mmCIF file of N, CA and C in Angstrom:
data_model
loop_
_atom_site.group_PDB
_atom_site.id
_atom_site.type_symbol
_atom_site.label_atom_id
_atom_site.label_comp_id
_atom_site.label_asym_id
_atom_site.label_seq_id
_atom_site.Cartn_x
_atom_site.Cartn_y
_atom_site.Cartn_z
ATOM 1 N N GLN E 1 119.049 94.864 118.420
ATOM 2 C CA GLN E 1 120.173 94.295 117.687
ATOM 3 C C GLN E 1 119.828 92.863 117.287
ATOM 4 N N VAL E 2 120.017 92.555 116.004
ATOM 5 C CA VAL E 2 119.741 91.211 115.487
ATOM 6 C C VAL E 2 121.036 90.619 114.957
ATOM 7 N N GLN E 3 121.226 89.354 115.233
ATOM 8 C CA GLN E 3 122.353 88.625 114.660
ATOM 9 C C GLN E 3 121.854 87.405 113.916
ATOM 10 N N LEU E 4 122.456 87.159 112.757
ATOM 11 C CA LEU E 4 122.231 85.927 112.002
ATOM 12 C C LEU E 4 123.537 85.163 112.013
ATOM 13 N N VAL E 5 123.501 83.934 112.487
ATOM 14 C CA VAL E 5 124.724 83.144 112.572
ATOM 15 C C VAL E 5 124.526 81.827 111.841
ATOM 16 N N GLU E 6 125.365 81.616 110.835
ATOM 17 C CA GLU E 6 125.342 80.362 110.087
ATOM 18 C C GLU E 6 126.311 79.364 110.718
ATOM 19 N N SER E 7 125.985 78.094 110.606
ATOM 20 C CA SER E 7 126.860 77.040 111.086
ATOM 21 C C SER E 7 126.598 75.779 110.278
ATOM 22 N N GLY E 8 127.487 74.796 110.440
ATOM 23 C CA GLY E 8 127.296 73.505 109.801
ATOM 24 C C GLY E 8 128.137 73.270 108.575
ATOM 25 N N GLY E 9 128.893 74.264 108.155
ATOM 26 C CA GLY E 9 129.746 74.071 106.998
ATOM 27 C C GLY E 9 130.927 73.174 107.318
ATOM 28 N N GLY E 10 131.682 72.817 106.276
ATOM 29 C CA GLY E 10 132.841 71.968 106.471
ATOM 30 C C GLY E 10 133.314 71.368 105.172
ATOM 31 N N LEU E 11 134.196 70.395 105.304
ATOM 32 C CA LEU E 11 134.757 69.674 104.162
ATOM 33 C C LEU E 11 134.025 68.338 104.021
ATOM 34 N N VAL E 12 133.545 68.063 102.829
ATOM 35 C CA VAL E 12 132.816 66.821 102.586
ATOM 36 C C VAL E 12 133.207 66.277 101.223
ATOM 37 N N GLN E 13 133.157 64.974 101.069
ATOM 38 C CA GLN E 13 133.480 64.352 99.793
ATOM 39 C C GLN E 13 132.314 64.479 98.826
ATOM 40 N N PRO E 14 132.592 64.443 97.546
ATOM 41 C CA PRO E 14 131.490 64.457 96.563
ATOM 42 C C PRO E 14 130.508 63.332 96.849
ATOM 43 N N GLY E 15 129.225 63.669 96.742
ATOM 44 C CA GLY E 15 128.168 62.711 97.056
ATOM 45 C C GLY E 15 127.724 62.746 98.501
ATOM 46 N N GLY E 16 128.448 63.459 99.323
ATOM 47 C CA GLY E 16 128.123 63.541 100.740
ATOM 48 C C GLY E 16 127.042 64.558 101.047
ATOM 49 N N SER E 17 126.785 64.727 102.339
ATOM 50 C CA SER E 17 125.717 65.627 102.797
ATOM 51 C C SER E 17 126.209 66.537 103.912
ATOM 52 N N LEU E 18 125.579 67.682 103.994
ATOM 53 C CA LEU E 18 125.782 68.614 105.104
ATOM 54 C C LEU E 18 124.442 69.276 105.408
ATOM 55 N N ARG E 19 124.270 69.687 106.647
ATOM 56 C CA ARG E 19 123.098 70.495 107.002
ATOM 57 C C ARG E 19 123.571 71.808 107.599
ATOM 58 N N LEU E 20 123.226 72.879 106.936
ATOM 59 C CA LEU E 20 123.551 74.212 107.424
ATOM 60 C C LEU E 20 122.408 74.741 108.280
ATOM 61 N N SER E 21 122.777 75.544 109.268
ATOM 62 C CA SER E 21 121.784 76.202 110.116
ATOM 63 C C SER E 21 122.006 77.699 110.073
ATOM 64 N N CYS E 22 120.923 78.435 110.171
ATOM 65 C CA CYS E 22 120.967 79.892 110.249
ATOM 66 C C CYS E 22 120.089 80.280 111.431
ATOM 67 N N ALA E 23 120.703 80.743 112.499
ATOM 68 C CA ALA E 23 119.977 81.084 113.716
ATOM 69 C C ALA E 23 119.931 82.592 113.901
ATOM 70 N N ALA E 24 118.734 83.102 114.102
ATOM 71 C CA ALA E 24 118.541 84.529 114.360
ATOM 72 C C ALA E 24 118.364 84.757 115.851
ATOM 73 N N SER E 25 119.022 85.790 116.358
ATOM 74 C CA SER E 25 118.894 86.115 117.776
ATOM 75 C C SER E 25 118.755 87.622 117.955
ATOM 76 N N GLY E 26 118.226 87.997 119.103
ATOM 77 C CA GLY E 26 117.984 89.405 119.379
ATOM 78 C C GLY E 26 116.543 89.619 119.782
ATOM 79 N N ARG E 27 116.106 90.891 119.776
ATOM 80 C CA ARG E 27 114.747 91.215 120.182
ATOM 81 C C ARG E 27 113.806 91.011 118.995
ATOM 82 N N ILE E 28 113.644 89.780 118.620
ATOM 83 C CA ILE E 28 112.919 89.431 117.400
ATOM 84 C C ILE E 28 111.431 89.325 117.650
ATOM 85 N N PHE E 29 110.678 90.031 116.815
ATOM 86 C CA PHE E 29 109.221 89.887 116.832
ATOM 87 C C PHE E 29 108.793 88.814 115.850
ATOM 88 N N SER E 30 109.385 88.862 114.647
ATOM 89 C CA SER E 30 109.028 87.868 113.638
ATOM 90 C C SER E 30 110.113 87.784 112.571
ATOM 91 N N VAL E 31 110.334 86.581 112.063
ATOM 92 C CA VAL E 31 111.236 86.351 110.946
ATOM 93 C C VAL E 31 110.392 86.044 109.726
ATOM 94 N N TYR E 32 110.558 86.792 108.682
ATOM 95 C CA TYR E 32 109.755 86.616 107.477
ATOM 96 C C TYR E 32 110.512 85.777 106.461
ATOM 97 N N ASN E 33 110.701 86.276 105.233
ATOM 98 C CA ASN E 33 111.388 85.495 104.206
ATOM 99 C C ASN E 33 112.862 85.317 104.555
ATOM 100 N N VAL E 34 113.343 84.104 104.299
ATOM 101 C CA VAL E 34 114.751 83.783 104.540
ATOM 102 C C VAL E 34 115.326 83.136 103.286
ATOM 103 N N GLY E 35 116.534 83.516 102.959
ATOM 104 C CA GLY E 35 117.196 82.937 101.801
ATOM 105 C C GLY E 35 118.598 82.473 102.121
ATOM 106 N N TRP E 36 119.018 81.407 101.448
ATOM 107 C CA TRP E 36 120.414 80.975 101.477
ATOM 108 C C TRP E 36 121.056 81.389 100.161
ATOM 109 N N TYR E 37 122.212 82.015 100.258
ATOM 110 C CA TYR E 37 122.996 82.425 99.103
ATOM 111 C C TYR E 37 124.362 81.753 99.210
ATOM 112 N N ARG E 38 125.068 81.732 98.087
ATOM 113 C CA ARG E 38 126.443 81.250 98.120
ATOM 114 C C ARG E 38 127.295 82.053 97.159
ATOM 115 N N GLN E 39 128.576 82.097 97.492
ATOM 116 C CA GLN E 39 129.528 82.799 96.631
ATOM 117 C C GLN E 39 130.814 82.007 96.574
ATOM 118 N N ALA E 40 131.145 81.578 95.368
ATOM 119 C CA ALA E 40 132.388 80.864 95.131
ATOM 120 C C ALA E 40 133.469 81.871 94.739
ATOM 121 N N PRO E 41 134.739 81.524 94.939
ATOM 122 C CA PRO E 41 135.822 82.456 94.590
ATOM 123 C C PRO E 41 135.744 82.886 93.129
ATOM 124 N N GLY E 42 135.803 84.189 92.901
ATOM 125 C CA GLY E 42 135.780 84.708 91.550
ATOM 126 C C GLY E 42 134.412 84.759 90.907
ATOM 127 N N LYS E 43 133.384 84.398 91.658
ATOM 128 C CA LYS E 43 132.027 84.394 91.106
ATOM 129 C C LYS E 43 131.127 85.318 91.913
ATOM 130 N N GLU E 44 130.012 85.688 91.299
ATOM 131 C CA GLU E 44 129.049 86.528 91.988
ATOM 132 C C GLU E 44 128.235 85.695 92.980
ATOM 133 N N ARG E 45 127.700 86.385 93.975
ATOM 134 C CA ARG E 45 126.832 85.712 94.932
ATOM 135 C C ARG E 45 125.548 85.278 94.225
ATOM 136 N N GLU E 46 125.106 84.056 94.497
ATOM 137 C CA GLU E 46 123.896 83.558 93.849
ATOM 138 C C GLU E 46 122.915 83.037 94.886
ATOM 139 N N LEU E 47 121.637 83.156 94.550
ATOM 140 C CA LEU E 47 120.576 82.673 95.416
ATOM 141 C C LEU E 47 120.438 81.165 95.261
ATOM 142 N N VAL E 48 120.422 80.474 96.381
ATOM 143 C CA VAL E 48 120.334 79.016 96.369
ATOM 144 C C VAL E 48 118.909 78.544 96.666
ATOM 145 N N ALA E 49 118.321 79.087 97.732
ATOM 146 C CA ALA E 49 116.983 78.649 98.139
ATOM 147 C C ALA E 49 116.351 79.723 99.018
ATOM 148 N N THR E 50 115.025 79.755 98.995
ATOM 149 C CA THR E 50 114.294 80.687 99.853
ATOM 150 C C THR E 50 113.140 79.964 100.531
ATOM 151 N N ILE E 51 112.705 80.527 101.649
ATOM 152 C CA ILE E 51 111.545 79.995 102.341
ATOM 153 C C ILE E 51 110.777 81.158 102.958
ATOM 154 N N THR E 52 109.463 81.151 102.766
ATOM 155 C CA THR E 52 108.639 82.200 103.349
ATOM 156 C C THR E 52 108.261 81.821 104.778
ATOM 157 N N GLN E 53 107.599 82.754 105.455
ATOM 158 C CA GLN E 53 107.171 82.474 106.823
ATOM 159 C C GLN E 53 106.189 81.307 106.854
ATOM 160 N N GLY E 54 105.434 81.154 105.760
ATOM 161 C CA GLY E 54 104.491 80.051 105.664
ATOM 162 C C GLY E 54 105.081 78.794 105.057
ATOM 163 N N ALA E 55 106.412 78.789 104.912
ATOM 164 C CA ALA E 55 107.154 77.604 104.459
ATOM 165 C C ALA E 55 107.013 77.311 102.958
ATOM 166 N N PHE E 56 106.669 78.321 102.174
ATOM 167 C CA PHE E 56 106.737 78.143 100.718
ATOM 168 C C PHE E 56 108.202 78.251 100.313
ATOM 169 N N THR E 57 108.652 77.320 99.477
ATOM 170 C CA THR E 57 110.079 77.256 99.145
ATOM 171 C C THR E 57 110.341 77.427 97.654
ATOM 172 N N THR E 58 111.510 77.956 97.336
ATOM 173 C CA THR E 58 111.988 78.014 95.960
ATOM 174 C C THR E 58 113.451 77.601 95.949
ATOM 175 N N TYR E 59 113.913 77.111 94.790
ATOM 176 C CA TYR E 59 115.281 76.638 94.662
ATOM 177 C C TYR E 59 115.887 77.065 93.338
ATOM 178 N N ALA E 60 117.205 77.266 93.356
ATOM 179 C CA ALA E 60 117.932 77.442 92.107
ATOM 180 C C ALA E 60 117.906 76.118 91.357
ATOM 181 N N ASP E 61 117.897 76.201 90.031
ATOM 182 C CA ASP E 61 117.837 74.977 89.230
ATOM 183 C C ASP E 61 119.008 74.045 89.545
ATOM 184 N N SER E 62 120.150 74.628 89.870
ATOM 185 C CA SER E 62 121.356 73.833 90.092
ATOM 186 C C SER E 62 121.287 72.961 91.345
ATOM 187 N N VAL E 63 120.338 73.248 92.251
ATOM 188 C CA VAL E 63 120.268 72.479 93.502
ATOM 189 C C VAL E 63 118.942 71.746 93.667
ATOM 190 N N LYS E 64 118.012 71.944 92.745
ATOM 191 C CA LYS E 64 116.709 71.268 92.852
ATOM 192 C C LYS E 64 116.891 69.765 92.924
ATOM 193 N N GLY E 65 116.169 69.154 93.860
ATOM 194 C CA GLY E 65 116.248 67.709 94.029
ATOM 195 C C GLY E 65 117.388 67.249 94.916
ATOM 196 N N ARG E 66 118.303 68.174 95.254
ATOM 197 C CA ARG E 66 119.442 67.810 96.116
ATOM 198 C C ARG E 66 119.419 68.563 97.436
ATOM 199 N N PHE E 67 118.959 69.799 97.417
ATOM 200 C CA PHE E 67 118.931 70.639 98.619
ATOM 201 C C PHE E 67 117.489 70.802 99.094
ATOM 202 N N ALA E 68 117.334 70.970 100.402
ATOM 203 C CA ALA E 68 116.014 71.233 100.970
ATOM 204 C C ALA E 68 116.131 72.282 102.066
ATOM 205 N N ILE E 69 115.335 73.329 101.946
ATOM 206 C CA ILE E 69 115.312 74.382 102.958
ATOM 207 C C ILE E 69 114.106 74.176 103.859
ATOM 208 N N SER E 70 114.286 74.412 105.145
ATOM 209 C CA SER E 70 113.203 74.271 106.105
ATOM 210 C C SER E 70 113.408 75.270 107.236
ATOM 211 N N ARG E 71 112.409 75.402 108.092
ATOM 212 C CA ARG E 71 112.530 76.370 109.183
ATOM 213 C C ARG E 71 111.817 75.864 110.418
ATOM 214 N N ASP E 72 112.329 76.339 111.560
ATOM 215 C CA ASP E 72 111.703 76.102 112.851
ATOM 216 C C ASP E 72 111.402 77.474 113.431
ATOM 217 N N ASN E 73 110.166 77.920 113.287
ATOM 218 C CA ASN E 73 109.821 79.281 113.700
ATOM 219 C C ASN E 73 109.975 79.471 115.210
ATOM 220 N N GLY E 74 109.779 78.418 115.964
ATOM 221 C CA GLY E 74 109.930 78.531 117.416
ATOM 222 C C GLY E 74 111.362 78.803 117.839
ATOM 223 N N LYS E 75 112.296 78.364 117.008
ATOM 224 C CA LYS E 75 113.716 78.555 117.307
ATOM 225 C C LYS E 75 114.340 79.673 116.470
ATOM 226 N N ASN E 76 113.521 80.321 115.633
ATOM 227 C CA ASN E 76 114.055 81.359 114.729
ATOM 228 C C ASN E 76 115.257 80.836 113.951
ATOM 229 N N THR E 77 115.133 79.631 113.444
ATOM 230 C CA THR E 77 116.239 78.970 112.750
ATOM 231 C C THR E 77 115.760 78.408 111.418
ATOM 232 N N VAL E 78 116.608 78.576 110.415
ATOM 233 C CA VAL E 78 116.356 78.022 109.085
ATOM 234 C C VAL E 78 117.493 77.067 108.752
ATOM 235 N N TYR E 79 117.136 75.972 108.097
ATOM 236 C CA TYR E 79 118.114 74.932 107.771
ATOM 237 C C TYR E 79 118.234 74.780 106.256
ATOM 238 N N LEU E 80 119.392 74.314 105.832
ATOM 239 C CA LEU E 80 119.590 73.937 104.439
ATOM 240 C C LEU E 80 120.232 72.551 104.429
ATOM 241 N N GLN E 81 119.423 71.555 104.114
ATOM 242 C CA GLN E 81 119.935 70.194 103.986
ATOM 243 C C GLN E 81 120.487 70.025 102.582
ATOM 244 N N MET E 82 121.752 69.690 102.486
ATOM 245 C CA MET E 82 122.426 69.578 101.192
ATOM 246 C C MET E 82 122.871 68.136 100.999
ATOM 247 N N ASN E 83 122.309 67.482 100.003
ATOM 248 C CA ASN E 83 122.632 66.091 99.693
ATOM 249 C C ASN E 83 123.274 66.008 98.319
ATOM 250 N N LYS E 84 123.898 64.875 98.077
ATOM 251 C CA LYS E 84 124.543 64.624 96.770
ATOM 252 C C LYS E 84 125.419 65.816 96.371
ATOM 253 N N LEU E 85 126.250 66.248 97.270
ATOM 254 C CA LEU E 85 127.063 67.435 97.035
ATOM 255 C C LEU E 85 128.074 67.202 95.918
ATOM 256 N N LYS E 86 128.318 68.281 95.172
ATOM 257 C CA LYS E 86 129.234 68.259 94.041
ATOM 258 C C LYS E 86 130.355 69.264 94.291
ATOM 259 N N PRO E 87 131.489 69.090 93.650
ATOM 260 C CA PRO E 87 132.575 70.084 93.818
ATOM 261 C C PRO E 87 132.129 71.500 93.483
ATOM 262 N N GLU E 88 131.219 71.626 92.526
ATOM 263 C CA GLU E 88 130.751 72.974 92.152
ATOM 264 C C GLU E 88 129.844 73.604 93.201
ATOM 265 N N ASP E 89 129.490 72.867 94.252
ATOM 266 C CA ASP E 89 128.745 73.448 95.365
ATOM 267 C C ASP E 89 129.675 74.151 96.360
ATOM 268 N N THR E 90 130.979 74.013 96.156
ATOM 269 C CA THR E 90 131.939 74.657 97.042
ATOM 270 C C THR E 90 131.770 76.165 97.004
ATOM 271 N N ALA E 91 131.570 76.763 98.180
ATOM 272 C CA ALA E 91 131.322 78.206 98.261
ATOM 273 C C ALA E 91 131.182 78.608 99.724
ATOM 274 N N LEU E 92 131.165 79.899 99.930
ATOM 275 C CA LEU E 92 130.783 80.455 101.222
ATOM 276 C C LEU E 92 129.278 80.646 101.192
ATOM 277 N N TYR E 93 128.578 80.039 102.122
ATOM 278 C CA TYR E 93 127.114 80.068 102.151
ATOM 279 C C TYR E 93 126.650 81.093 103.184
ATOM 280 N N TYR E 94 125.766 81.979 102.722
ATOM 281 C CA TYR E 94 125.249 83.066 103.552
ATOM 282 C C TYR E 94 123.748 82.913 103.763
ATOM 283 N N CYS E 95 123.322 83.382 104.910
ATOM 284 C CA CYS E 95 121.905 83.453 105.226
ATOM 285 C C CYS E 95 121.467 84.917 105.150
ATOM 286 N N ASN E 96 120.279 85.128 104.605
ATOM 287 C CA ASN E 96 119.707 86.468 104.508
ATOM 288 C C ASN E 96 118.263 86.406 104.970
ATOM 289 N N ALA E 97 117.856 87.356 105.798
ATOM 290 C CA ALA E 97 116.497 87.277 106.340
ATOM 291 C C ALA E 97 115.887 88.659 106.547
ATOM 292 N N ASP E 98 114.577 88.710 106.361
ATOM 293 C CA ASP E 98 113.783 89.892 106.704
ATOM 294 C C ASP E 98 113.228 89.670 108.107
ATOM 295 N N ILE E 99 113.623 90.550 109.027
ATOM 296 C CA ILE E 99 113.293 90.347 110.438
ATOM 297 C C ILE E 99 112.707 91.617 111.014
ATOM 298 N N ARG E 100 111.631 91.434 111.750
ATOM 299 C CA ARG E 100 111.046 92.564 112.469
ATOM 300 C C ARG E 100 111.370 92.402 113.945
ATOM 301 N N THR E 101 111.909 93.451 114.520
ATOM 302 C CA THR E 101 112.166 93.461 115.953
ATOM 303 C C THR E 101 111.057 94.225 116.665
ATOM 304 N N TRP E 102 110.980 94.053 117.977
ATOM 305 C CA TRP E 102 109.943 94.708 118.755
ATOM 306 C C TRP E 102 110.068 96.222 118.628
ATOM 307 N N GLY E 103 108.996 96.844 118.177
ATOM 308 C CA GLY E 103 108.961 98.296 118.070
ATOM 309 C C GLY E 103 109.586 98.856 116.813
ATOM 310 N N GLN E 104 110.014 97.991 115.910
ATOM 311 C CA GLN E 104 110.673 98.449 114.693
ATOM 312 C C GLN E 104 110.019 97.814 113.475
ATOM 313 N N ALA E 105 110.180 98.465 112.326
ATOM 314 C CA ALA E 105 109.748 97.870 111.071
ATOM 315 C C ALA E 105 110.741 96.770 110.672
ATOM 316 N N ALA E 106 110.308 95.905 109.785
ATOM 317 C CA ALA E 106 111.176 94.822 109.328
ATOM 318 C C ALA E 106 112.380 95.377 108.572
ATOM 319 N N MET E 107 113.530 94.734 108.782
ATOM 320 C CA MET E 107 114.761 95.102 108.079
ATOM 321 C C MET E 107 115.404 93.838 107.528
ATOM 322 N N ASN E 108 116.328 94.035 106.610
ATOM 323 C CA ASN E 108 117.023 92.913 105.990
ATOM 324 C C ASN E 108 118.398 92.725 106.624
ATOM 325 N N TYR E 109 118.726 91.468 106.933
ATOM 326 C CA TYR E 109 119.991 91.153 107.605
ATOM 327 C C TYR E 109 120.734 90.059 106.861
ATOM 328 N N TRP E 110 122.076 90.119 106.984
ATOM 329 C CA TRP E 110 122.958 89.092 106.426
ATOM 330 C C TRP E 110 123.779 88.475 107.548
ATOM 331 N N GLY E 111 124.038 87.175 107.437
ATOM 332 C CA GLY E 111 125.009 86.550 108.294
ATOM 333 C C GLY E 111 126.398 86.678 107.691
ATOM 334 N N LYS E 112 127.407 86.147 108.392
ATOM 335 C CA LYS E 112 128.786 86.265 107.923
ATOM 336 C C LYS E 112 129.225 85.088 107.078
ATOM 337 N N GLY E 113 128.425 84.043 107.043
ATOM 338 C CA GLY E 113 128.705 82.934 106.155
ATOM 339 C C GLY E 113 129.361 81.736 106.820
ATOM 340 N N THR E 114 129.187 80.594 106.183
ATOM 341 C CA THR E 114 129.850 79.363 106.604
ATOM 342 C C THR E 114 130.395 78.672 105.358
ATOM 343 N N GLN E 115 131.634 78.212 105.428
ATOM 344 C CA GLN E 115 132.316 77.664 104.247
ATOM 345 C C GLN E 115 131.926 76.206 104.032
ATOM 346 N N VAL E 116 131.584 75.902 102.794
ATOM 347 C CA VAL E 116 131.330 74.519 102.371
ATOM 348 C C VAL E 116 132.341 74.176 101.288
ATOM 349 N N THR E 117 133.088 73.104 101.511
ATOM 350 C CA THR E 117 134.073 72.656 100.539
ATOM 351 C C THR E 117 133.794 71.197 100.206
ATOM 352 N N VAL E 118 133.589 70.944 98.918
ATOM 353 C CA VAL E 118 133.306 69.589 98.449
ATOM 354 C C VAL E 118 134.507 69.127 97.628
ATOM 355 N N SER E 119 135.218 68.165 98.177
ATOM 356 C CA SER E 119 136.456 67.724 97.537
ATOM 357 C C SER E 119 136.821 66.328 98.017
ATOM 358 N N SER E 120 137.446 65.577 97.118
ATOM 359 C CA SER E 120 137.923 64.261 97.507
ATOM 360 C C SER E 120 139.379 64.326 97.945
#
């Protein structure tokens, strides 16, 4: 059994910062590609950033230069540092990861999300 748990969301003023965490737990052999997604009310879920096991990163154009994704493989945790936040960054942020457990092939998992609200 694998769980992905996001944390670190909250209410922040425009221009502020937040750091989200995505922690994987369970009988984990390895965590491969991890992505942060977000979904605002009335909008489709969109990919925000990804990171490979070797720490290669990609970003949506809307967050380039403001967000940074990183990982701590020893802790099975991925972070999303969000700076210069804008009201349009308001959304439920989800973590998605490809994880291999002991004795099993890799599978794809989703967390339940953490709310980020940017408002004055």
